[in-house]
């Protein structure tokens, strides 16, 4: 396809400088473009990239930094990074600057980007998905961080109407297997460049990036909360993940520290005991159901171990299977079945039905537990003795009020349904 790969082939032939070999297993490509020749100046983008580079070097990343680069210079730097990466590396790509979308494709804009038509703009830009795909082919674990969701800089200067060009923001992007993608704001929306040295998004990222105990999901939850607070809820950072294992940027190799294993107890003499019943889920609140399966298709919805179609299949869920909703990652729902199996399933074939329990009769206590579980999953710190006794406040977000807990639309619907049932039952 267009633009990036032919460009890198030319660069490959032209580049003759040797690439230094390093023993580091965390490699970062950091780009920041502020001083555009034909587009609006971005005062913070270059500073954001410089500060992120410094933070990553302090964490002992091998950093390839590029500030205010042309398209040709970016290509040369990307080639150096690709030549350096190997399969066991953790690769991180950070970009701050102008970015645009055409249809479902995103482009980052070098400082010499220009054009008045779709074709000329694309020829002067670099397709983001091509960089990410090249990184994924070389490294086994990847983190992509984009602070490039500014207003479309070409919106007022095009000679022809371009229906495929987004007016603001970038298109939704999902990486391949073992890739984590974070955007400064939601797809199709614009993010603030900020009034200080850093943008709100990068400023928050810098506050938490050196936390050795936080993996990238926990880190982004902290960043998201700060950005929402700083921008008065006008900007919400967004992420997509297909990671198989946790990634901790501040840990050697990006590997999160494993909990200390307790010593194995000494074997005990065998005794004959009556058979015990299998564990049940007496307070399981079933708010969703598998629905809409194609009768001429496979006839089941897969319950998987991760949020991608190639994840290990844990079970086959048929039409009408009732589920407990535990959380959401993009189009994937985290659910538990009536038999206690827990995993991920695609939301296209799951619908909300209202609160039902697997016990003979719903109790006020069960409804209270289910309603507050949604807030616990999203980082709410419980203040009451009852809440602290039922839910751990470990890794919760201090200062996050109940009104500002970032529930998804499905979660809010479930909470509203549970509250209605609590009122109908006269629960305190």
Short mmCIF file of C-alpha atoms in Angstrom, two decimals:
data_model
loop_
_atom_site.label_atom_id
_atom_site.label_comp_id
_atom_site.label_asym_id
_atom_site.label_seq_id
_atom_site.Cartn_x
_atom_site.Cartn_y
_atom_site.Cartn_z
CA UNK A 1 0.00 0.00 0.00
CA UNK A 2 0.91 3.61 -0.12
CA UNK A 3 3.59 5.64 1.37
CA UNK A 4 5.54 4.08 4.17
CA UNK A 5 7.07 0.83 3.00
CA UNK A 6 8.42 2.05 -0.39
CA UNK A 7 9.81 5.02 1.46
CA UNK A 8 11.64 2.80 3.94
CA UNK A 9 13.02 0.65 1.10
CA UNK A 10 14.61 3.73 -0.44
CA UNK A 11 15.97 4.68 2.96
CA UNK A 12 17.39 1.18 3.42
CA UNK A 13 19.42 1.52 0.22
CA UNK A 14 20.59 5.01 1.05
CA UNK A 15 21.56 4.50 4.68
CA UNK A 16 25.18 3.39 5.17
CA UNK A 17 25.92 4.28 8.79
CA UNK A 18 26.45 1.25 11.08
CA UNK A 19 23.91 0.67 13.85
CA UNK A 20 25.32 0.36 17.35
CA UNK A 21 24.47 -2.84 19.20
CA UNK A 22 23.04 -2.48 22.70
CA UNK A 23 22.23 -5.01 25.37
CA UNK A 24 19.17 -3.07 26.54
CA UNK A 25 15.87 -4.87 26.15
CA UNK A 26 13.60 -1.78 26.27
CA UNK A 27 13.76 0.38 23.14
CA UNK A 28 11.84 3.61 22.57
CA UNK A 29 11.20 5.68 19.45
CA UNK A 30 10.11 9.18 20.50
CA UNK A 31 9.02 11.80 17.95
CA UNK A 32 7.88 15.36 18.61
CA UNK A 33 7.02 17.92 15.92
CA UNK A 34 6.26 21.54 16.76
CA UNK A 35 7.90 23.78 14.14
CA UNK A 36 5.83 23.04 11.02
CA UNK A 37 6.77 24.82 7.79
CA UNK A 38 3.24 24.93 6.32
CA UNK A 39 0.96 24.10 9.26
CA UNK A 40 0.09 25.54 12.66
CA UNK A 41 2.85 25.73 15.27
CA UNK A 42 2.43 23.41 18.27
CA UNK A 43 4.27 24.95 21.23
CA UNK A 44 4.23 21.86 23.46
CA UNK A 45 4.75 18.88 21.13
CA UNK A 46 8.56 19.06 20.95
CA UNK A 47 8.82 19.73 24.67
CA UNK A 48 6.51 16.81 25.39
CA UNK A 49 8.72 14.47 23.36
CA UNK A 50 11.92 15.75 24.97
CA UNK A 51 10.53 15.26 28.47
CA UNK A 52 9.24 11.76 27.65
CA UNK A 53 12.68 10.88 26.24
CA UNK A 54 14.37 12.07 29.43
CA UNK A 55 11.94 10.07 31.58
CA UNK A 56 12.49 6.90 29.55
CA UNK A 57 16.28 7.28 29.67
CA UNK A 58 16.02 7.58 33.45
CA UNK A 59 14.22 4.21 33.35
CA UNK A 60 17.15 2.82 31.30
CA UNK A 61 15.34 2.65 27.98
CA UNK A 62 17.46 2.91 24.85
CA UNK A 63 15.84 6.02 23.34
CA UNK A 64 15.86 7.08 19.69
CA UNK A 65 14.67 10.69 19.82
CA UNK A 66 13.58 12.87 16.90
CA UNK A 67 12.50 16.50 17.29
CA UNK A 68 11.05 18.60 14.42
CA UNK A 69 11.95 16.07 11.72
CA UNK A 70 11.06 16.02 8.02
CA UNK A 71 9.52 12.97 6.40
CA UNK A 72 12.90 11.78 5.14
CA UNK A 73 14.51 12.23 8.56
CA UNK A 74 11.72 10.33 10.30
CA UNK A 75 12.17 7.48 7.83
CA UNK A 76 15.88 7.25 8.58
CA UNK A 77 15.29 7.25 12.33
CA UNK A 78 12.55 4.60 12.08
CA UNK A 79 14.89 2.40 10.04
CA UNK A 80 17.57 2.67 12.76
CA UNK A 81 15.04 1.56 15.36
CA UNK A 82 13.82 -1.36 13.24
CA UNK A 83 17.42 -2.49 12.73
CA UNK A 84 17.96 -2.41 16.48
CA UNK A 85 14.82 -4.29 17.63
CA UNK A 86 14.72 -8.03 18.24
CA UNK A 87 12.04 -10.46 19.37
CA UNK A 88 12.69 -10.29 23.12
CA UNK A 89 12.51 -6.48 23.29
CA UNK A 90 9.82 -4.25 24.70
CA UNK A 91 9.26 -1.55 22.04
CA UNK A 92 7.68 1.81 22.89
CA UNK A 93 6.60 4.38 20.29
CA UNK A 94 5.60 7.88 21.43
CA UNK A 95 4.49 10.67 19.08
CA UNK A 96 3.47 14.26 19.77
CA UNK A 97 2.49 16.54 16.90
CA UNK A 98 -0.08 16.98 14.17
CA UNK A 99 -1.95 13.90 12.98
CA UNK A 100 -4.85 13.33 10.57
CA UNK A 101 -7.11 10.50 9.49
CA UNK A 102 -8.34 9.41 6.06
CA UNK A 103 -11.12 6.88 6.46
CA UNK A 104 -9.81 4.26 8.91
CA UNK A 105 -6.15 5.17 8.40
CA UNK A 106 -4.15 7.53 10.63
CA UNK A 107 -1.19 9.62 9.52
CA UNK A 108 1.48 11.47 11.49
CA UNK A 109 2.68 14.70 9.92
CA UNK A 110 6.38 15.59 9.56
CA UNK A 111 7.37 19.26 9.79
CA UNK A 112 7.51 19.50 5.97
CA UNK A 113 3.99 18.09 5.48
CA UNK A 114 1.87 19.96 2.96
CA UNK A 115 -0.85 19.48 0.36
CA UNK A 116 -4.22 20.69 -0.86
CA UNK A 117 -5.71 17.34 -1.95
CA UNK A 118 -6.05 13.94 -0.32
CA UNK A 119 -3.31 12.50 -2.52
CA UNK A 120 -0.78 15.27 -1.85
CA UNK A 121 -1.44 15.28 1.90
CA UNK A 122 -0.97 11.50 2.11
CA UNK A 123 2.25 11.63 0.10
CA UNK A 124 3.75 14.13 2.52
CA UNK A 125 2.61 12.22 5.62
CA UNK A 126 3.56 8.86 7.19
CA UNK A 127 0.95 6.18 7.81
CA UNK A 128 0.86 5.37 11.51
CA UNK A 129 -0.35 1.79 11.04
CA UNK A 130 2.74 1.00 8.93
CA UNK A 131 5.13 2.05 11.71
CA UNK A 132 3.20 0.01 14.26
CA UNK A 133 3.09 -3.06 12.03
CA UNK A 134 6.85 -2.87 11.42
CA UNK A 135 7.48 -2.66 15.19
CA UNK A 136 5.13 -5.61 15.86
CA UNK A 137 7.00 -7.76 13.34
CA UNK A 138 10.25 -7.26 15.26
CA UNK A 139 9.40 -6.98 18.97
CA UNK A 140 7.21 -9.32 20.99
CA UNK A 141 5.76 -6.62 23.30
CA UNK A 142 4.74 -3.16 22.15
CA UNK A 143 3.43 0.06 23.67
CA UNK A 144 2.16 2.89 21.43
CA UNK A 145 1.39 6.30 22.96
CA UNK A 146 -0.13 9.00 20.74
CA UNK A 147 -0.46 12.63 21.82
CA UNK A 148 -1.44 13.68 18.32
CA UNK A 149 -5.20 14.20 18.42
CA UNK A 150 -5.15 17.92 17.68
CA UNK A 151 -7.53 19.66 15.27
CA UNK A 152 -7.07 18.76 11.60
CA UNK A 153 -4.50 21.33 10.35
CA UNK A 154 -5.71 20.96 6.74
CA UNK A 155 -9.40 21.50 7.50
CA UNK A 156 -9.50 25.04 6.08
CA UNK A 157 -6.92 24.75 3.29
CA UNK A 158 -8.06 21.96 0.98
CA UNK A 159 -8.95 22.61 -2.65
CA UNK A 160 -11.59 19.90 -2.73
CA UNK A 161 -14.07 18.44 -0.22
CA UNK A 162 -12.68 15.26 1.29
CA UNK A 163 -15.40 13.08 2.74
CA UNK A 164 -12.89 10.53 4.00
CA UNK A 165 -10.81 13.02 5.98
CA UNK A 166 -11.74 13.41 9.62
CA UNK A 167 -12.29 16.98 10.79
CA UNK A 168 -10.72 16.33 14.20
CA UNK A 169 -8.82 13.66 16.03
CA UNK A 170 -7.69 10.27 14.78
CA UNK A 171 -9.50 7.10 13.77
CA UNK A 172 -9.84 4.18 16.19
CA UNK A 173 -6.73 2.05 16.12
CA UNK A 174 -6.11 -1.45 17.45
CA UNK A 175 -2.70 -3.02 17.39
CA UNK A 176 -1.85 -6.65 16.79
CA UNK A 177 -1.16 -9.32 19.37
CA UNK A 178 0.68 -8.12 22.51
CA UNK A 179 0.28 -4.43 21.65
CA UNK A 180 -1.03 -1.68 23.92
CA UNK A 181 -2.25 1.55 22.26
CA UNK A 182 -3.04 4.76 24.15
CA UNK A 183 -4.45 7.99 22.69
CA UNK A 184 -4.64 11.40 24.36
CA UNK A 185 -8.41 11.38 23.78
CA UNK A 186 -11.22 9.32 22.27
CA UNK A 187 -11.27 8.49 18.53
CA UNK A 188 -12.57 11.35 16.39
CA UNK A 189 -12.10 14.01 19.08
CA UNK A 190 -9.49 16.71 19.56
CA UNK A 191 -7.10 16.92 22.51
CA UNK A 192 -5.71 20.03 24.15
CA UNK A 193 -2.13 21.12 23.50
CA UNK A 194 -2.06 22.69 26.97
CA UNK A 195 -1.05 26.07 28.32
CA UNK A 196 2.02 24.98 30.31
CA UNK A 197 5.17 23.17 29.23
CA UNK A 198 3.34 19.91 28.56
CA UNK A 199 -0.04 18.89 27.21
CA UNK A 200 -2.52 17.63 29.85
CA UNK A 201 -2.06 14.06 28.59
CA UNK A 202 1.75 14.00 28.51
CA UNK A 203 1.96 15.96 31.76
CA UNK A 204 -0.08 13.24 33.49
CA UNK A 205 1.93 10.51 31.79
CA UNK A 206 5.17 11.98 33.13
CA UNK A 207 3.78 12.02 36.67
CA UNK A 208 3.22 8.25 36.72
CA UNK A 209 5.58 6.73 34.15
CA UNK A 210 8.26 5.88 36.74
CA UNK A 211 5.90 4.03 39.10
CA UNK A 212 7.45 0.59 39.43
CA UNK A 213 4.27 -1.00 40.80
CA UNK A 214 1.90 0.07 38.01
CA UNK A 215 1.47 -1.81 34.76
CA UNK A 216 0.44 0.16 31.66
CA UNK A 217 -3.27 -0.38 32.29
CA UNK A 218 -3.04 0.95 35.84
CA UNK A 219 -0.78 3.78 34.68
CA UNK A 220 -3.30 4.85 32.03
CA UNK A 221 -6.12 4.75 34.56
CA UNK A 222 -4.21 7.29 36.67
CA UNK A 223 -3.46 9.40 33.58
CA UNK A 224 -7.09 9.28 32.47
CA UNK A 225 -8.32 10.50 35.84
CA UNK A 226 -5.89 13.45 35.92
CA UNK A 227 -6.72 14.51 32.35
CA UNK A 228 -10.48 14.32 32.95
CA UNK A 229 -10.07 16.47 36.07
CA UNK A 230 -7.73 19.00 34.43
CA UNK A 231 -9.90 19.45 31.32
CA UNK A 232 -13.24 19.52 33.18
CA UNK A 233 -14.28 16.24 31.52
CA UNK A 234 -13.80 17.59 27.98
CA UNK A 235 -10.95 15.16 27.23
CA UNK A 236 -10.84 11.45 28.08
CA UNK A 237 -7.72 9.43 27.17
CA UNK A 238 -8.55 6.19 25.35
CA UNK A 239 -6.74 2.87 25.07
CA UNK A 240 -6.87 -0.49 23.31
CA UNK A 241 -4.99 -3.58 24.41
CA UNK A 242 -4.22 -7.10 23.24
CA UNK A 243 -1.52 -7.75 25.85
CA UNK A 244 -1.10 -11.32 27.05
CA UNK A 245 1.01 -10.32 30.06
CA UNK A 246 1.38 -7.20 32.17
CA UNK A 247 3.94 -4.58 31.12
CA UNK A 248 5.56 -2.34 33.75
CA UNK A 249 7.58 0.37 32.01
CA UNK A 250 9.67 1.12 35.11
CA UNK A 251 10.75 -2.50 35.65
CA UNK A 252 13.76 -4.20 33.99
CA UNK A 253 12.69 -5.56 30.64
CA UNK A 254 9.21 -4.18 31.24
CA UNK A 255 8.36 -7.31 33.22
CA UNK A 256 6.15 -6.70 36.24
CA UNK A 257 7.47 -8.08 39.52
CA UNK A 258 5.82 -11.33 40.48
CA UNK A 259 4.36 -11.75 43.99
CA UNK A 260 6.49 -13.71 46.43
CA UNK A 261 5.41 -17.35 46.45
CA UNK A 262 4.51 -18.86 49.80
CA UNK A 263 6.30 -22.09 50.75
CA UNK A 264 4.48 -25.24 49.76
CA UNK A 265 2.94 -26.90 52.83
CA UNK A 266 4.24 -30.35 53.77
CA UNK A 267 2.10 -33.22 52.47
CA UNK A 268 -0.46 -34.53 54.94
CA UNK A 269 -1.51 -38.17 55.45
CA UNK A 270 -4.42 -39.18 53.28
CA UNK A 271 -7.79 -39.33 55.01
CA UNK A 272 -11.15 -40.41 53.75
CA UNK A 273 -13.61 -37.51 53.72
CA UNK A 274 -17.11 -37.20 52.30
CA UNK A 275 -17.33 -35.67 48.83
CA UNK A 276 -17.78 -31.91 49.00
CA UNK A 277 -20.21 -29.99 46.79
CA UNK A 278 -18.75 -27.85 44.02
CA UNK A 279 -18.38 -24.12 44.85
CA UNK A 280 -21.37 -22.03 43.83
CA UNK A 281 -21.93 -18.31 43.22
CA UNK A 282 -24.93 -17.53 45.47
CA UNK A 283 -24.72 -13.76 44.86
CA UNK A 284 -24.09 -13.98 41.12
CA UNK A 285 -26.16 -11.23 39.48
CA UNK A 286 -26.87 -12.04 35.84
CA UNK A 287 -27.53 -8.83 33.93
CA UNK A 288 -26.60 -9.90 30.38
CA UNK A 289 -27.38 -12.75 28.01
CA UNK A 290 -25.86 -14.23 24.83
CA UNK A 291 -28.24 -13.22 22.06
CA UNK A 292 -28.42 -12.84 18.27
CA UNK A 293 -26.23 -15.77 17.22
CA UNK A 294 -26.53 -16.82 13.58
CA UNK A 295 -28.57 -20.07 13.55
CA UNK A 296 -26.70 -21.10 10.40
CA UNK A 297 -23.27 -20.34 11.88
CA UNK A 298 -21.22 -21.99 14.61
CA UNK A 299 -24.11 -21.74 17.05
CA UNK A 300 -22.01 -20.46 19.94
CA UNK A 301 -20.16 -17.39 21.27
CA UNK A 302 -16.60 -18.07 22.41
CA UNK A 303 -15.55 -17.21 25.95
CA UNK A 304 -11.86 -16.34 25.59
CA UNK A 305 -8.86 -15.71 27.82
CA UNK A 306 -8.10 -12.32 26.24
CA UNK A 307 -9.50 -9.43 24.23
CA UNK A 308 -8.74 -10.65 20.71
CA UNK A 309 -10.14 -13.32 18.42
CA UNK A 310 -7.05 -15.53 18.66
CA UNK A 311 -7.07 -15.77 22.46
CA UNK A 312 -7.48 -19.21 24.02
CA UNK A 313 -11.11 -20.36 23.96
CA UNK A 314 -12.31 -21.25 27.44
CA UNK A 315 -15.87 -22.30 26.61
CA UNK A 316 -18.64 -22.27 24.01
CA UNK A 317 -21.64 -20.17 25.11
CA UNK A 318 -24.92 -20.96 23.36
CA UNK A 319 -27.91 -18.68 22.73
CA UNK A 320 -29.52 -17.64 25.99
CA UNK A 321 -26.46 -18.17 28.22
CA UNK A 322 -26.84 -15.79 31.16
CA UNK A 323 -23.83 -13.75 32.23
CA UNK A 324 -22.53 -11.50 34.98
CA UNK A 325 -20.96 -8.33 33.54
CA UNK A 326 -17.55 -7.56 35.14
CA UNK A 327 -16.04 -4.89 32.89
CA UNK A 328 -15.27 -3.76 29.35
CA UNK A 329 -12.24 -3.23 27.08
CA UNK A 330 -13.32 -1.70 23.79
CA UNK A 331 -15.78 -4.08 22.08
CA UNK A 332 -14.93 -6.91 24.48
CA UNK A 333 -16.94 -7.66 27.65
CA UNK A 334 -15.42 -9.24 30.76
CA UNK A 335 -18.06 -11.72 31.96
CA UNK A 336 -18.71 -14.65 34.28
CA UNK A 337 -21.07 -17.52 33.47
CA UNK A 338 -23.57 -19.12 35.85
CA UNK A 339 -21.09 -21.95 36.45
CA UNK A 340 -18.34 -19.54 37.49
CA UNK A 341 -16.25 -19.49 34.29
CA UNK A 342 -14.69 -16.06 33.78
CA UNK A 343 -13.31 -14.61 30.54
CA UNK A 344 -13.84 -12.22 27.62
CA UNK A 345 -16.49 -12.29 24.88
CA UNK A 346 -17.32 -10.01 21.95
CA UNK A 347 -20.11 -7.58 22.82
CA UNK A 348 -21.84 -7.90 19.42
CA UNK A 349 -23.68 -10.98 20.69
CA UNK A 350 -24.35 -9.91 24.29
CA UNK A 351 -27.31 -7.81 25.39
CA UNK A 352 -28.39 -6.28 28.70
CA UNK A 353 -31.51 -7.87 30.22
CA UNK A 354 -31.68 -6.50 33.77
CA UNK A 355 -30.58 -7.83 37.13
CA UNK A 356 -31.37 -11.51 37.73
CA UNK A 357 -29.67 -13.82 40.22
CA UNK A 358 -28.89 -17.48 40.10
CA UNK A 359 -30.32 -17.87 43.60
CA UNK A 360 -34.02 -18.51 44.07
CA UNK A 361 -34.64 -14.97 45.27
CA UNK A 362 -32.73 -11.74 44.82
CA UNK A 363 -31.59 -10.14 48.08
CA UNK A 364 -30.82 -6.51 48.86
CA UNK A 365 -27.32 -7.53 49.89
CA UNK A 366 -26.68 -9.23 46.53
CA UNK A 367 -27.88 -6.18 44.61
CA UNK A 368 -25.74 -3.87 46.75
CA UNK A 369 -22.69 -6.04 46.11
CA UNK A 370 -23.27 -6.14 42.35
CA UNK A 371 -23.91 -2.40 42.03
CA UNK A 372 -20.81 -1.43 43.95
CA UNK A 373 -18.66 -3.99 42.12
CA UNK A 374 -18.89 -1.78 39.01
CA UNK A 375 -17.45 1.18 40.94
CA UNK A 376 -14.75 -1.02 42.50
CA UNK A 377 -13.64 -2.23 39.04
CA UNK A 378 -13.18 1.40 37.90
CA UNK A 379 -11.03 2.53 40.82
CA UNK A 380 -13.49 4.04 43.31
CA UNK A 381 -12.21 4.34 46.91
CA UNK A 382 -14.94 3.27 49.33
CA UNK A 383 -15.36 5.51 52.38
CA UNK A 384 -17.95 3.61 54.43
CA UNK A 385 -17.05 0.76 56.76
CA UNK A 386 -19.43 -1.50 54.83
CA UNK A 387 -17.79 -0.69 51.49
CA UNK A 388 -14.25 -1.10 52.83
CA UNK A 389 -15.18 -4.44 54.38
CA UNK A 390 -16.63 -5.74 51.10
CA UNK A 391 -14.11 -4.31 48.62
CA UNK A 392 -10.38 -3.73 48.74
CA UNK A 393 -9.26 -0.13 48.21
CA UNK A 394 -5.91 -1.33 46.91
CA UNK A 395 -4.95 0.57 43.70
CA UNK A 396 -8.06 2.76 43.96
CA UNK A 397 -7.90 6.37 42.75
CA UNK A 398 -7.91 8.85 45.68
CA UNK A 399 -10.33 11.76 45.25
CA UNK A 400 -12.44 10.06 42.58
CA UNK A 401 -16.06 10.84 43.42
CA UNK A 402 -18.87 8.42 42.62
CA UNK A 403 -20.24 10.87 40.03
CA UNK A 404 -16.93 10.89 38.14
CA UNK A 405 -16.24 7.15 38.07
CA UNK A 406 -15.60 6.39 34.34
CA UNK A 407 -18.31 3.75 33.86
CA UNK A 408 -19.05 2.54 30.34
CA UNK A 409 -22.53 2.97 28.88
CA UNK A 410 -23.30 -0.73 29.52
CA UNK A 411 -22.13 -0.42 33.13
CA UNK A 412 -24.23 2.71 33.73
CA UNK A 413 -27.27 0.91 32.33
CA UNK A 414 -26.64 -2.03 34.64
CA UNK A 415 -26.23 0.24 37.69
CA UNK A 416 -29.47 2.09 36.85
CA UNK A 417 -31.35 -1.21 36.49
CA UNK A 418 -30.01 -2.48 39.83
CA UNK A 419 -30.97 0.78 41.59
CA UNK A 420 -34.50 0.48 40.18
CA UNK A 421 -34.79 -3.07 41.51
CA UNK A 422 -33.45 -1.96 44.90
CA UNK A 423 -36.13 0.76 45.09
CA UNK A 424 -38.83 -1.71 44.09
CA UNK A 425 -37.74 -4.07 46.86
CA UNK A 426 -37.50 -1.28 49.44
CA UNK A 427 -33.80 -1.88 50.07
CA UNK A 428 -32.19 0.60 52.50
#
